[in-house]
Amino acid sequence: MWVGVVSLFPEMFEALTRQGVTGRAVDKGHIELAFWNPRDYATDRHRTVDDRPYGGGPGMLMKVDTLRAAIHDARSQAEAATGQRPRVIYLSPQGRRLDQRGARELASGPPLVVVAGRYEGIDERVVEADIDEEWSIGDYVLSGGELPAMVLIDAAARLVPGVLGHQDSALEDSFNDGLLDCPHYTRPEDVDGRRVPDVLLSGHHGAIRRWRLKQSLGRTWLRRPDLLEGRTLNDEQQALLKEFIEEYAL
Ligand SMILES: Nc1nonc1C(=O)N[C@@H]1CC[C@H](O)C1
């Protein structure tokens, strides 16, 4: 997966490029990240990258010319590197809410150019002329678009084949099949008197699969019933959820 990042703080992305699953994926070439900093396009003595909003009001916006120049170069490099036109994404609270389905869509699509805003954001004409899609990681306001950009890149990157040690760990994630994840346990078997569920020690893979599915269904029913709305459960899932509810009601 090729990702171009437009950001005033590219060093923040070392959290992705130098650590963990994504860091290894970069090292192995499963993910390619390249950076363009609008400040590198500033020609004035102070290397200005922000500008005042028309109409007044608090805060600044990202300066149009330096931002557009960086997006343009990132887009050109995406096409040169992949032969494909990239999806140019701007992170903002006004965007499409990122979810696992969206992450899968981004992971399986064309190269991405991800634009991280700062200050109060960017000029609407840049959104109209240079941005293909706005995406949001949630209904709150952050000080910059770098963390949302890293969230989006991480959520998509881990779904790229070869990035996770066991591809099925992506399949078992919360939300991967639209359900919350089941509880997980590791050593020791007893933590302050709290024991690992016997089924997980049984070695019966079929029973373990059913227990995990039942827990996922039950947790989703309890914590996020909205995720079950409009969802058709197969016979096994219906039976397991019924079992969970009966046990829960006891
Ligand atoms: N929530 C979000 N999901 O994506 N981006 C945000 C977000 O708060 N962005 C900030 C708004 C102005 C500042 O420039 C950056």
PDB file of N, CA and C in Angstrom, residues 13-96:
ATOM      1  N   PHE A  13       5.099  10.903  12.402  1.00  0.00           N
ATOM      2  CA  PHE A  13       4.719   9.621  11.799  1.00  0.00           C
ATOM      3  C   PHE A  13       5.751   8.525  12.070  1.00  0.00           C
ATOM      4  N   GLU A  14       6.813   8.880  12.805  1.00  0.00           N
ATOM      5  CA  GLU A  14       7.777   7.831  13.196  1.00  0.00           C
ATOM      6  C   GLU A  14       7.092   6.807  14.091  1.00  0.00           C
ATOM      7  N   ALA A  15       5.992   7.235  14.725  1.00  0.00           N
ATOM      8  CA  ALA A  15       5.233   6.276  15.540  1.00  0.00           C
ATOM      9  C   ALA A  15       4.720   5.132  14.658  1.00  0.00           C
ATOM     10  N   LEU A  16       4.484   5.430  13.386  1.00  0.00           N
ATOM     11  CA  LEU A  16       4.050   4.389  12.438  1.00  0.00           C
ATOM     12  C   LEU A  16       5.244   3.714  11.767  1.00  0.00           C
ATOM     13  N   THR A  17       6.204   4.515  11.345  1.00  0.00           N
ATOM     14  CA  THR A  17       7.251   3.973  10.464  1.00  0.00           C
ATOM     15  C   THR A  17       8.359   3.256  11.234  1.00  0.00           C
ATOM     16  N   ARG A  18       8.453   3.520  12.557  1.00  0.00           N
ATOM     17  CA  ARG A  18       9.584   2.935  13.280  1.00  0.00           C
ATOM     18  C   ARG A  18       9.151   1.971  14.378  1.00  0.00           C
ATOM     19  N   GLN A  19       7.850   1.760  14.513  1.00  0.00           N
ATOM     20  CA  GLN A  19       7.400   0.917  15.639  1.00  0.00           C
ATOM     21  C   GLN A  19       6.444  -0.170  15.156  1.00  0.00           C
ATOM     22  N   GLY A  20       6.499  -1.298  15.831  1.00  0.00           N
ATOM     23  CA  GLY A  20       5.432  -2.292  15.759  1.00  0.00           C
ATOM     24  C   GLY A  20       5.137  -2.868  14.386  1.00  0.00           C
ATOM     25  N   VAL A  21       3.886  -3.268  14.259  1.00  0.00           N
ATOM     26  CA  VAL A  21       3.395  -3.941  13.047  1.00  0.00           C
ATOM     27  C   VAL A  21       3.624  -3.069  11.816  1.00  0.00           C
ATOM     28  N   THR A  22       3.285  -1.787  11.946  1.00  0.00           N
ATOM     29  CA  THR A  22       3.424  -0.918  10.769  1.00  0.00           C
ATOM     30  C   THR A  22       4.897  -0.664  10.460  1.00  0.00           C
ATOM     31  N   GLY A  23       5.706  -0.555  11.496  1.00  0.00           N
ATOM     32  CA  GLY A  23       7.145  -0.356  11.267  1.00  0.00           C
ATOM     33  C   GLY A  23       7.741  -1.536  10.523  1.00  0.00           C
ATOM     34  N   ARG A  24       7.354  -2.746  10.928  1.00  0.00           N
ATOM     35  CA  ARG A  24       7.860  -3.940  10.242  1.00  0.00           C
ATOM     36  C   ARG A  24       7.328  -4.008   8.806  1.00  0.00           C
ATOM     37  N   ALA A  25       6.078  -3.586   8.652  1.00  0.00           N
ATOM     38  CA  ALA A  25       5.474  -3.611   7.309  1.00  0.00           C
ATOM     39  C   ALA A  25       6.210  -2.654   6.379  1.00  0.00           C
ATOM     40  N   VAL A  26       6.626  -1.513   6.926  1.00  0.00           N
ATOM     41  CA  VAL A  26       7.413  -0.561   6.127  1.00  0.00           C
ATOM     42  C   VAL A  26       8.762  -1.188   5.789  1.00  0.00           C
ATOM     43  N   ASP A  27       9.394  -1.783   6.789  1.00  0.00           N
ATOM     44  CA  ASP A  27      10.708  -2.420   6.552  1.00  0.00           C
ATOM     45  C   ASP A  27      10.607  -3.514   5.476  1.00  0.00           C
ATOM     46  N   LYS A  28       9.488  -4.248   5.494  1.00  0.00           N
ATOM     47  CA  LYS A  28       9.338  -5.351   4.539  1.00  0.00           C
ATOM     48  C   LYS A  28       8.806  -4.881   3.176  1.00  0.00           C
ATOM     49  N   GLY A  29       8.424  -3.605   3.117  1.00  0.00           N
ATOM     50  CA  GLY A  29       7.936  -3.098   1.836  1.00  0.00           C
ATOM     51  C   GLY A  29       6.471  -3.343   1.577  1.00  0.00           C
ATOM     52  N   HIS A  30       5.735  -3.874   2.581  1.00  0.00           N
ATOM     53  CA  HIS A  30       4.285  -4.054   2.406  1.00  0.00           C
ATOM     54  C   HIS A  30       3.597  -2.686   2.336  1.00  0.00           C
ATOM     55  N   ILE A  31       4.205  -1.720   3.052  1.00  0.00           N
ATOM     56  CA  ILE A  31       3.651  -0.354   3.036  1.00  0.00           C
ATOM     57  C   ILE A  31       4.785   0.603   2.672  1.00  0.00           C
ATOM     58  N   GLU A  32       4.457   1.546   1.817  1.00  0.00           N
ATOM     59  CA  GLU A  32       5.438   2.582   1.489  1.00  0.00           C
ATOM     60  C   GLU A  32       4.846   3.930   1.901  1.00  0.00           C
ATOM     61  N   LEU A  33       5.564   4.644   2.763  1.00  0.00           N
ATOM     62  CA  LEU A  33       5.118   5.971   3.227  1.00  0.00           C
ATOM     63  C   LEU A  33       6.092   7.016   2.707  1.00  0.00           C
ATOM     64  N   ALA A  34       5.559   8.088   2.139  1.00  0.00           N
ATOM     65  CA  ALA A  34       6.424   9.190   1.693  1.00  0.00           C
ATOM     66  C   ALA A  34       5.806  10.492   2.192  1.00  0.00           C
ATOM     67  N   PHE A  35       6.654  11.477   2.435  1.00  0.00           N
ATOM     68  CA  PHE A  35       6.186  12.692   3.120  1.00  0.00           C
ATOM     69  C   PHE A  35       6.462  13.955   2.317  1.00  0.00           C
ATOM     70  N   TRP A  36       5.497  14.877   2.387  1.00  0.00           N
ATOM     71  CA  TRP A  36       5.665  16.200   1.799  1.00  0.00           C
ATOM     72  C   TRP A  36       5.244  17.234   2.836  1.00  0.00           C
ATOM     73  N   ASN A  37       6.158  18.149   3.111  1.00  0.00           N
ATOM     74  CA  ASN A  37       5.913  19.149   4.148  1.00  0.00           C
ATOM     75  C   ASN A  37       5.668  20.495   3.484  1.00  0.00           C
ATOM     76  N   PRO A  38       4.476  21.089   3.665  1.00  0.00           N
ATOM     77  CA  PRO A  38       4.199  22.394   3.028  1.00  0.00           C
ATOM     78  C   PRO A  38       5.267  23.443   3.347  1.00  0.00           C
ATOM     79  N   ARG A  39       5.907  23.314   4.494  1.00  0.00           N
ATOM     80  CA  ARG A  39       6.937  24.303   4.859  1.00  0.00           C
ATOM     81  C   ARG A  39       8.103  24.296   3.868  1.00  0.00           C
ATOM     82  N   ASP A  40       8.327  23.167   3.240  1.00  0.00           N
ATOM     83  CA  ASP A  40       9.416  23.087   2.246  1.00  0.00           C
ATOM     84  C   ASP A  40       9.095  23.883   0.982  1.00  0.00           C
ATOM     85  N   TYR A  41       7.863  24.312   0.866  1.00  0.00           N
ATOM     86  CA  TYR A  41       7.462  25.087  -0.334  1.00  0.00           C
ATOM     87  C   TYR A  41       7.346  26.575  -0.025  1.00  0.00           C
ATOM     88  N   ALA A  42       7.631  26.948   1.222  1.00  0.00           N
ATOM     89  CA  ALA A  42       7.549  28.369   1.600  1.00  0.00           C
ATOM     90  C   ALA A  42       8.774  29.095   1.056  1.00  0.00           C
ATOM     91  N   THR A  43       8.539  30.274   0.512  1.00  0.00           N
ATOM     92  CA  THR A  43       9.659  31.014  -0.100  1.00  0.00           C
ATOM     93  C   THR A  43      10.025  32.271   0.691  1.00  0.00           C
ATOM     94  N   ASP A  44       9.227  32.629   1.661  1.00  0.00           N
ATOM     95  CA  ASP A  44       9.547  33.836   2.429  1.00  0.00           C
ATOM     96  C   ASP A  44      10.554  33.519   3.538  1.00  0.00           C
ATOM     97  N   ARG A  45      11.077  34.582   4.111  1.00  0.00           N
ATOM     98  CA  ARG A  45      12.168  34.447   5.100  1.00  0.00           C
ATOM     99  C   ARG A  45      11.695  33.642   6.320  1.00  0.00           C
ATOM    100  N   HIS A  46      10.436  33.817   6.689  1.00  0.00           N
ATOM    101  CA  HIS A  46       9.938  33.128   7.889  1.00  0.00           C
ATOM    102  C   HIS A  46       9.338  31.751   7.571  1.00  0.00           C
ATOM    103  N   ARG A  47       9.410  31.386   6.291  1.00  0.00           N
ATOM    104  CA  ARG A  47       8.871  30.074   5.859  1.00  0.00           C
ATOM    105  C   ARG A  47       7.421  29.916   6.367  1.00  0.00           C
ATOM    106  N   THR A  48       6.623  30.906   6.026  1.00  0.00           N
ATOM    107  CA  THR A  48       5.241  30.962   6.519  1.00  0.00           C
ATOM    108  C   THR A  48       4.374  29.850   5.929  1.00  0.00           C
ATOM    109  N   VAL A  49       3.603  29.192   6.766  1.00  0.00           N
ATOM    110  CA  VAL A  49       2.711  28.110   6.282  1.00  0.00           C
ATOM    111  C   VAL A  49       1.269  28.302   6.749  1.00  0.00           C
ATOM    112  N   ASP A  50       1.025  29.416   7.437  1.00  0.00           N
ATOM    113  CA  ASP A  50      -0.351  29.677   7.880  1.00  0.00           C
ATOM    114  C   ASP A  50      -0.772  31.056   7.385  1.00  0.00           C
ATOM    115  N   ASP A  51      -2.089  31.301   7.444  1.00  0.00           N
ATOM    116  CA  ASP A  51      -2.589  32.570   6.948  1.00  0.00           C
ATOM    117  C   ASP A  51      -3.876  32.908   7.687  1.00  0.00           C
ATOM    118  N   ARG A  52      -4.203  34.206   7.665  1.00  0.00           N
ATOM    119  CA  ARG A  52      -5.364  34.647   8.435  1.00  0.00           C
ATOM    120  C   ARG A  52      -6.662  34.321   7.706  1.00  0.00           C
ATOM    121  N   PRO A  53      -7.747  34.010   8.454  1.00  0.00           N
ATOM    122  CA  PRO A  53      -9.037  33.691   7.805  1.00  0.00           C
ATOM    123  C   PRO A  53      -9.735  34.963   7.327  1.00  0.00           C
ATOM    124  N   TYR A  54     -10.293  34.937   6.120  1.00  0.00           N
ATOM    125  CA  TYR A  54     -11.179  36.019   5.696  1.00  0.00           C
ATOM    126  C   TYR A  54     -12.374  36.042   6.646  1.00  0.00           C
ATOM    127  N   GLY A  55     -12.863  37.233   6.921  1.00  0.00           N
ATOM    128  CA  GLY A  55     -14.024  37.338   7.808  1.00  0.00           C
ATOM    129  C   GLY A  55     -13.625  37.405   9.266  1.00  0.00           C
ATOM    130  N   GLY A  56     -12.319  37.305   9.521  1.00  0.00           N
ATOM    131  CA  GLY A  56     -11.855  37.428  10.905  1.00  0.00           C
ATOM    132  C   GLY A  56     -12.151  36.174  11.705  1.00  0.00           C
ATOM    133  N   GLY A  57     -12.052  36.311  12.998  1.00  0.00           N
ATOM    134  CA  GLY A  57     -12.285  35.147  13.874  1.00  0.00           C
ATOM    135  C   GLY A  57     -10.973  34.599  14.391  1.00  0.00           C
ATOM    136  N   PRO A  58     -11.057  33.725  15.371  1.00  0.00           N
ATOM    137  CA  PRO A  58      -9.840  33.223  16.040  1.00  0.00           C
ATOM    138  C   PRO A  58      -9.086  32.246  15.145  1.00  0.00           C
ATOM    139  N   GLY A  59      -7.822  32.141  15.359  1.00  0.00           N
ATOM    140  CA  GLY A  59      -7.036  31.088  14.717  1.00  0.00           C
ATOM    141  C   GLY A  59      -6.650  31.404  13.289  1.00  0.00           C
ATOM    142  N   MET A  60      -5.863  30.508  12.745  1.00  0.00           N
ATOM    143  CA  MET A  60      -5.331  30.659  11.387  1.00  0.00           C
ATOM    144  C   MET A  60      -5.752  29.450  10.551  1.00  0.00           C
ATOM    145  N   LEU A  61      -5.498  29.570   9.259  1.00  0.00           N
ATOM    146  CA  LEU A  61      -5.685  28.424   8.356  1.00  0.00           C
ATOM    147  C   LEU A  61      -4.335  28.072   7.725  1.00  0.00           C
ATOM    148  N   MET A  62      -4.269  26.890   7.142  1.00  0.00           N
ATOM    149  CA  MET A  62      -3.038  26.553   6.418  1.00  0.00           C
ATOM    150  C   MET A  62      -2.977  27.408   5.159  1.00  0.00           C
ATOM    151  N   LYS A  63      -1.798  27.931   4.894  1.00  0.00           N
ATOM    152  CA  LYS A  63      -1.594  28.824   3.748  1.00  0.00           C
ATOM    153  C   LYS A  63      -1.871  28.055   2.455  1.00  0.00           C
ATOM    154  N   VAL A  64      -2.583  28.664   1.542  1.00  0.00           N
ATOM    155  CA  VAL A  64      -3.071  27.936   0.351  1.00  0.00           C
ATOM    156  C   VAL A  64      -1.931  27.476  -0.567  1.00  0.00           C
ATOM    157  N   ASP A  65      -1.021  28.366  -0.920  1.00  0.00           N
ATOM    158  CA  ASP A  65      -0.051  28.006  -1.973  1.00  0.00           C
ATOM    159  C   ASP A  65       0.910  26.907  -1.530  1.00  0.00           C
ATOM    160  N   THR A  66       1.398  26.982  -0.323  1.00  0.00           N
ATOM    161  CA  THR A  66       2.355  25.958   0.136  1.00  0.00           C
ATOM    162  C   THR A  66       1.658  24.610   0.307  1.00  0.00           C
ATOM    163  N   LEU A  67       0.421  24.638   0.788  1.00  0.00           N
ATOM    164  CA  LEU A  67      -0.334  23.382   0.958  1.00  0.00           C
ATOM    165  C   LEU A  67      -0.627  22.741  -0.403  1.00  0.00           C
ATOM    166  N   ARG A  68      -1.086  23.576  -1.341  1.00  0.00           N
ATOM    167  CA  ARG A  68      -1.453  23.031  -2.670  1.00  0.00           C
ATOM    168  C   ARG A  68      -0.219  22.459  -3.375  1.00  0.00           C
ATOM    169  N   ALA A  69       0.914  23.146  -3.208  1.00  0.00           N
ATOM    170  CA  ALA A  69       2.147  22.665  -3.858  1.00  0.00           C
ATOM    171  C   ALA A  69       2.543  21.302  -3.302  1.00  0.00           C
ATOM    172  N   ALA A  70       2.389  21.139  -2.002  1.00  0.00           N
ATOM    173  CA  ALA A  70       2.750  19.851  -1.380  1.00  0.00           C
ATOM    174  C   ALA A  70       1.794  18.745  -1.833  1.00  0.00           C
ATOM    175  N   ILE A  71       0.505  19.043  -1.876  1.00  0.00           N
ATOM    176  CA  ILE A  71      -0.480  18.046  -2.331  1.00  0.00           C
ATOM    177  C   ILE A  71      -0.198  17.669  -3.792  1.00  0.00           C
ATOM    178  N   HIS A  72       0.097  18.652  -4.583  1.00  0.00           N
ATOM    179  CA  HIS A  72       0.353  18.408  -6.015  1.00  0.00           C
ATOM    180  C   HIS A  72       1.519  17.446  -6.188  1.00  0.00           C
ATOM    181  N   ASP A  73       2.610  17.709  -5.472  1.00  0.00           N
ATOM    182  CA  ASP A  73       3.794  16.840  -5.601  1.00  0.00           C
ATOM    183  C   ASP A  73       3.534  15.441  -5.062  1.00  0.00           C
ATOM    184  N   ALA A  74       2.781  15.367  -3.982  1.00  0.00           N
ATOM    185  CA  ALA A  74       2.461  14.036  -3.425  1.00  0.00           C
ATOM    186  C   ALA A  74       1.618  13.246  -4.417  1.00  0.00           C
ATOM    187  N   ARG A  75       0.653  13.928  -5.027  1.00  0.00           N
ATOM    188  CA  ARG A  75      -0.221  13.271  -6.008  1.00  0.00           C
ATOM    189  C   ARG A  75       0.606  12.797  -7.200  1.00  0.00           C
ATOM    190  N   SER A  76       1.504  13.655  -7.693  1.00  0.00           N
ATOM    191  CA  SER A  76       2.337  13.290  -8.852  1.00  0.00           C
ATOM    192  C   SER A  76       3.211  12.081  -8.528  1.00  0.00           C
ATOM    193  N   GLN A  77       3.765  12.073  -7.307  1.00  0.00           N
ATOM    194  CA  GLN A  77       4.639  10.957  -6.929  1.00  0.00           C
ATOM    195  C   GLN A  77       3.837   9.658  -6.790  1.00  0.00           C
ATOM    196  N   ALA A  78       2.619   9.785  -6.296  1.00  0.00           N
ATOM    197  CA  ALA A  78       1.759   8.586  -6.179  1.00  0.00           C
ATOM    198  C   ALA A  78       1.569   7.953  -7.555  1.00  0.00           C
ATOM    199  N   GLU A  79       1.286   8.795  -8.529  1.00  0.00           N
ATOM    200  CA  GLU A  79       1.055   8.284  -9.885  1.00  0.00           C
ATOM    201  C   GLU A  79       2.340   7.727 -10.493  1.00  0.00           C
ATOM    202  N   ALA A  80       3.455   8.412 -10.229  1.00  0.00           N
ATOM    203  CA  ALA A  80       4.747   7.949 -10.766  1.00  0.00           C
ATOM    204  C   ALA A  80       5.143   6.621 -10.127  1.00  0.00           C
ATOM    205  N   ALA A  81       4.858   6.488  -8.837  1.00  0.00           N
ATOM    206  CA  ALA A  81       5.318   5.288  -8.107  1.00  0.00           C
ATOM    207  C   ALA A  81       4.415   4.075  -8.347  1.00  0.00           C
ATOM    208  N   THR A  82       3.131   4.347  -8.608  1.00  0.00           N
ATOM    209  CA  THR A  82       2.189   3.213  -8.664  1.00  0.00           C
ATOM    210  C   THR A  82       1.483   3.084 -10.008  1.00  0.00           C
ATOM    211  N   GLY A  83       1.549   4.121 -10.813  1.00  0.00           N
ATOM    212  CA  GLY A  83       0.816   4.097 -12.079  1.00  0.00           C
ATOM    213  C   GLY A  83      -0.672   4.314 -11.888  1.00  0.00           C
ATOM    214  N   GLN A  84      -1.055   4.610 -10.654  1.00  0.00           N
ATOM    215  CA  GLN A  84      -2.490   4.816 -10.373  1.00  0.00           C
ATOM    216  C   GLN A  84      -2.732   6.219  -9.810  1.00  0.00           C
ATOM    217  N   ARG A  85      -3.896   6.762 -10.107  1.00  0.00           N
ATOM    218  CA  ARG A  85      -4.286   8.033  -9.505  1.00  0.00           C
ATOM    219  C   ARG A  85      -4.650   7.789  -8.041  1.00  0.00           C
ATOM    220  N   PRO A  86      -4.096   8.598  -7.121  1.00  0.00           N
ATOM    221  CA  PRO A  86      -4.363   8.329  -5.707  1.00  0.00           C
ATOM    222  C   PRO A  86      -5.721   8.871  -5.249  1.00  0.00           C
ATOM    223  N   ARG A  87      -6.211   8.324  -4.115  1.00  0.00           N
ATOM    224  CA  ARG A  87      -7.340   8.947  -3.406  1.00  0.00           C
ATOM    225  C   ARG A  87      -6.715   9.982  -2.478  1.00  0.00           C
ATOM    226  N   VAL A  88      -7.082  11.251  -2.669  1.00  0.00           N
ATOM    227  CA  VAL A  88      -6.527  12.305  -1.812  1.00  0.00           C
ATOM    228  C   VAL A  88      -7.515  12.547  -0.676  1.00  0.00           C
ATOM    229  N   ILE A  89      -7.068  12.240   0.520  1.00  0.00           N
ATOM    230  CA  ILE A  89      -7.943  12.258   1.696  1.00  0.00           C
ATOM    231  C   ILE A  89      -7.518  13.370   2.648  1.00  0.00           C
ATOM    232  N   TYR A  90      -8.486  14.158   3.098  1.00  0.00           N
ATOM    233  CA  TYR A  90      -8.237  15.176   4.115  1.00  0.00           C
ATOM    234  C   TYR A  90      -8.945  14.762   5.396  1.00  0.00           C
ATOM    235  N   LEU A  91      -8.216  14.770   6.497  1.00  0.00           N
ATOM    236  CA  LEU A  91      -8.813  14.384   7.778  1.00  0.00           C
ATOM    237  C   LEU A  91      -9.467  15.601   8.425  1.00  0.00           C
ATOM    238  N   SER A  92     -10.737  15.473   8.747  1.00  0.00           N
ATOM    239  CA  SER A  92     -11.433  16.570   9.428  1.00  0.00           C
ATOM    240  C   SER A  92     -12.701  16.040  10.087  1.00  0.00           C
ATOM    241  N   PRO A  93     -13.186  16.729  11.130  1.00  0.00           N
ATOM    242  CA  PRO A  93     -14.430  16.290  11.780  1.00  0.00           C
ATOM    243  C   PRO A  93     -15.630  16.324  10.842  1.00  0.00           C
ATOM    244  N   GLN A  94     -15.475  17.003   9.695  1.00  0.00           N
ATOM    245  CA  GLN A  94     -16.576  17.094   8.726  1.00  0.00           C
ATOM    246  C   GLN A  94     -16.602  15.881   7.790  1.00  0.00           C
ATOM    247  N   GLY A  95     -15.710  14.932   8.006  1.00  0.00           N
ATOM    248  CA  GLY A  95     -15.581  13.844   7.037  1.00  0.00           C
ATOM    249  C   GLY A  95     -16.399  12.614   7.338  1.00  0.00           C
ATOM    250  N   ARG A  96     -16.307  11.645   6.455  1.00  0.00           N
ATOM    251  CA  ARG A  96     -16.909  10.317   6.628  1.00  0.00           C
ATOM    252  C   ARG A  96     -16.266   9.648   7.820  1.00  0.00           C
TER     253      ARG A  96
END
